[in-house]
Coordinates of C-alpha atoms in Angstrom, one line a residue:
A1 CA 22.0 11.0 -8.5
A2 CA 23.6 9.0 -5.7
G3 CA 20.8 9.9 -3.3
A4 CA 18.2 8.9 -5.8
A5 CA 19.9 5.6 -6.6
A6 CA 20.2 4.7 -2.9
G7 CA 16.5 5.5 -2.4
I8 CA 15.5 3.3 -5.3
I9 CA 17.5 0.3 -4.1
G10 CA 16.6 0.7 -0.4
S11 CA 12.9 1.2 -1.0
G12 CA 12.7 -1.7 -3.4
I13 CA 14.2 -4.1 -0.9
A14 CA 12.1 -2.7 2.0
N15 CA 8.7 -2.5 0.1
P16 CA 7.1 -5.5 2.0
T17 CA 7.6 -3.7 5.3
D18 CA 6.1 -0.5 3.8
V19 CA 3.0 -2.5 2.6
L20 CA 2.5 -3.9 6.1
K21 CA 2.9 -0.5 7.7
V22 CA 0.4 1.2 5.4
R23 CA -2.1 -1.6 5.9
M24 CA -1.7 -1.5 9.6
Q25 CA -2.1 2.3 9.7
A26 CA -5.3 2.1 7.6
H27 CA -6.9 -0.7 9.7
E28 CA -10.0 0.2 11.6
G29 CA -11.5 -2.2 14.0
G30 CA -10.3 -5.0 16.3
K31 CA -7.0 -6.3 17.3
L32 CA -4.3 -6.4 14.7
T33 CA -1.0 -8.2 14.6
I34 CA 1.8 -7.9 12.0
M35 CA 1.6 -11.6 11.3
G36 CA -2.2 -11.3 10.7
V37 CA -1.6 -8.4 8.3
A38 CA 1.2 -10.4 6.5
R39 CA -1.2 -13.4 6.1
D40 CA -3.9 -11.1 4.8
V41 CA -1.5 -9.5 2.3
Y42 CA -0.2 -12.9 1.2
S43 CA -3.7 -14.3 0.7
D44 CA -4.4 -11.4 -1.6
G45 CA -2.0 -12.6 -4.2
G46 CA 1.0 -14.3 -2.7
L47 CA 4.5 -12.8 -2.5
R48 CA 3.6 -10.3 -5.4
S49 CA 1.2 -8.6 -3.0
F50 CA 4.1 -7.5 -0.8
Y51 CA 5.5 -5.6 -3.8
R52 CA 2.2 -3.8 -4.7
G53 CA 3.1 -0.2 -5.4
V54 CA 6.8 -0.9 -5.5
H55 CA 7.4 1.3 -8.5
T56 CA 5.6 4.2 -6.8
T57 CA 7.6 3.6 -3.6
M58 CA 10.9 3.6 -5.6
I59 CA 10.0 6.8 -7.4
R60 CA 9.1 8.4 -4.1
A61 CA 12.4 7.4 -2.5
A62 CA 14.3 8.7 -5.5
I63 CA 12.5 12.0 -5.3
L64 CA 12.8 12.2 -1.5
N65 CA 16.6 11.6 -1.4
A66 CA 17.5 13.6 -4.5
T67 CA 15.3 16.6 -3.3
K68 CA 16.6 16.5 0.3
L69 CA 20.3 16.5 -0.7
A70 CA 20.0 18.9 -3.6
A71 CA 17.8 21.4 -1.7
Y72 CA 20.1 21.4 1.4
D73 CA 23.3 21.8 -0.7
E74 CA 21.8 24.5 -2.9
V75 CA 20.4 26.6 -0.1
K76 CA 23.6 26.3 1.9
H77 CA 25.8 27.3 -0.9
K78 CA 23.6 30.1 -2.2
C79 CA 23.5 31.6 1.3
I80 CA 27.3 31.4 1.7
N81 CA 28.1 32.6 -1.9
N82 CA 25.7 35.5 -1.7
G83 CA 27.0 36.6 1.8
I84 CA 23.6 36.0 3.4
M85 CA 24.9 33.7 6.1
V86 CA 28.2 32.1 7.1
D87 CA 28.8 28.4 7.3
G88 CA 27.7 27.4 10.8
T89 CA 24.8 26.1 12.9
G90 CA 22.4 28.8 11.9
L91 CA 22.9 28.1 8.2
H92 CA 22.7 24.4 8.7
F93 CA 19.4 24.8 10.5
V94 CA 18.0 27.1 7.8
A95 CA 19.2 24.9 4.9
S96 CA 17.9 21.7 6.4
M97 CA 14.5 23.3 7.2
V98 CA 14.1 24.4 3.6
A99 CA 15.2 20.9 2.5
G100 CA 12.4 19.4 4.8
V101 CA 9.8 21.6 3.2
A102 CA 11.1 20.7 -0.3
V103 CA 10.9 17.0 0.5
A104 CA 7.3 17.2 1.8
T105 CA 6.3 19.3 -1.2
T106 CA 7.8 16.9 -3.8
T107 CA 6.9 13.6 -2.2
S108 CA 3.3 14.4 -1.1
P109 CA 1.7 13.7 -4.5
V110 CA 3.6 10.4 -4.7
D111 CA 2.6 9.4 -1.2
I112 CA -1.1 10.0 -2.0
V113 CA -0.9 7.8 -5.0
R114 CA 1.2 5.1 -3.2
T115 CA -1.2 5.0 -0.2
R116 CA -4.2 4.6 -2.5
L117 CA -2.5 1.8 -4.4
F118 CA -1.5 0.0 -1.2
N119 CA -5.0 0.3 0.2
Q120 CA -7.1 -1.0 -2.6
P121 CA -9.6 -3.4 -1.2
K122 CA -8.9 -7.1 -1.2
G123 CA -9.8 -8.6 -4.6
V124 CA -10.8 -5.2 -6.1
K125 CA -8.6 -3.3 -8.5
I126 CA -9.7 0.4 -8.4
Y127 CA -6.5 1.6 -10.1
S128 CA -4.7 -0.1 -13.0
G129 CA -1.5 1.5 -11.9
M130 CA 0.3 4.6 -10.8
M131 CA -0.7 6.9 -13.6
D132 CA -4.4 5.7 -13.5
C133 CA -4.4 6.4 -9.8
A134 CA -2.8 9.9 -10.3
M135 CA -5.4 10.8 -13.0
K136 CA -8.3 9.6 -10.9
T137 CA -7.0 11.5 -7.9
Y138 CA -6.7 14.7 -9.9
T139 CA -10.1 14.2 -11.4
E140 CA -11.6 13.8 -7.9
G141 CA -9.9 16.8 -6.3
G142 CA -7.5 18.7 -8.6
V143 CA -4.0 19.5 -7.5
A144 CA -5.1 20.0 -3.9
A145 CA -6.0 16.3 -3.6
F146 CA -2.2 15.5 -3.9
Y147 CA -1.5 17.6 -0.8
R148 CA -3.9 16.1 1.7
G149 CA -2.0 15.6 4.9
F150 CA 0.8 17.9 3.9
T151 CA 1.1 19.5 7.4
P152 CA 1.6 16.2 9.2
Q153 CA 4.0 15.1 6.5
W154 CA 6.1 18.2 6.9
M155 CA 5.9 17.8 10.7
R156 CA 7.5 14.4 10.1
F157 CA 10.1 15.4 7.5
G158 CA 11.0 18.8 8.9
P159 CA 12.4 17.8 12.3
F160 CA 14.0 14.6 10.8
T161 CA 15.8 16.5 8.1
I162 CA 16.9 19.2 10.5
I163 CA 18.4 16.7 12.9
Q164 CA 19.9 14.6 10.1
F165 CA 21.8 17.5 8.5
M166 CA 22.7 19.2 11.8
V167 CA 24.2 15.9 13.1
W168 CA 25.9 15.2 9.7
E169 CA 27.5 18.6 9.7
K170 CA 28.8 18.2 13.3
L171 CA 30.2 14.7 12.5
R172 CA 31.8 16.0 9.3
A173 CA 33.5 18.8 11.2
M174 CA 34.5 16.5 14.1
Y175 CA 36.2 14.2 11.7
G176 CA 37.9 17.0 9.7
M177 CA 36.0 16.4 6.5
K178 CA 35.6 19.3 4.2
G179 CA 32.2 20.2 2.7
I180 CA 31.6 20.1 -1.0

């Protein structure tokens, strides 16, 4: 719950930067500056345009943080409690790798919807909201449509999650903190 709450708050505050990032990534053509993109977003509806898709972003962050922490903790404790592995670097690596796959699996559908909402053409409203976008995406391509780009997404989450938890475990041990 704490991870989900932190994700919701942080992503809500940072949504304008996410809108700019997605717009810049989707841009094709000539030179692009962040100020130019910001002006374009603003001209498309004022400050509210920077919060387009904020609900989807907050849901994504809640899912991401809750999944990552829960998957890591669950795998780690199941392996220890069932005598599969002992607490140590090997277990931390395995648990964090599984957590990375879980994060990519649970957030991919929300990322697809979020990206489609962010990239609606200027002045055109293709989707009336998150659920409308999800339904249209499903109608177009079924469940598989929600997992386009899964491999690059895991390639991003996997190493990050592994490094994050491996460093966290080392710092926890270094400062004498006991695990849960």
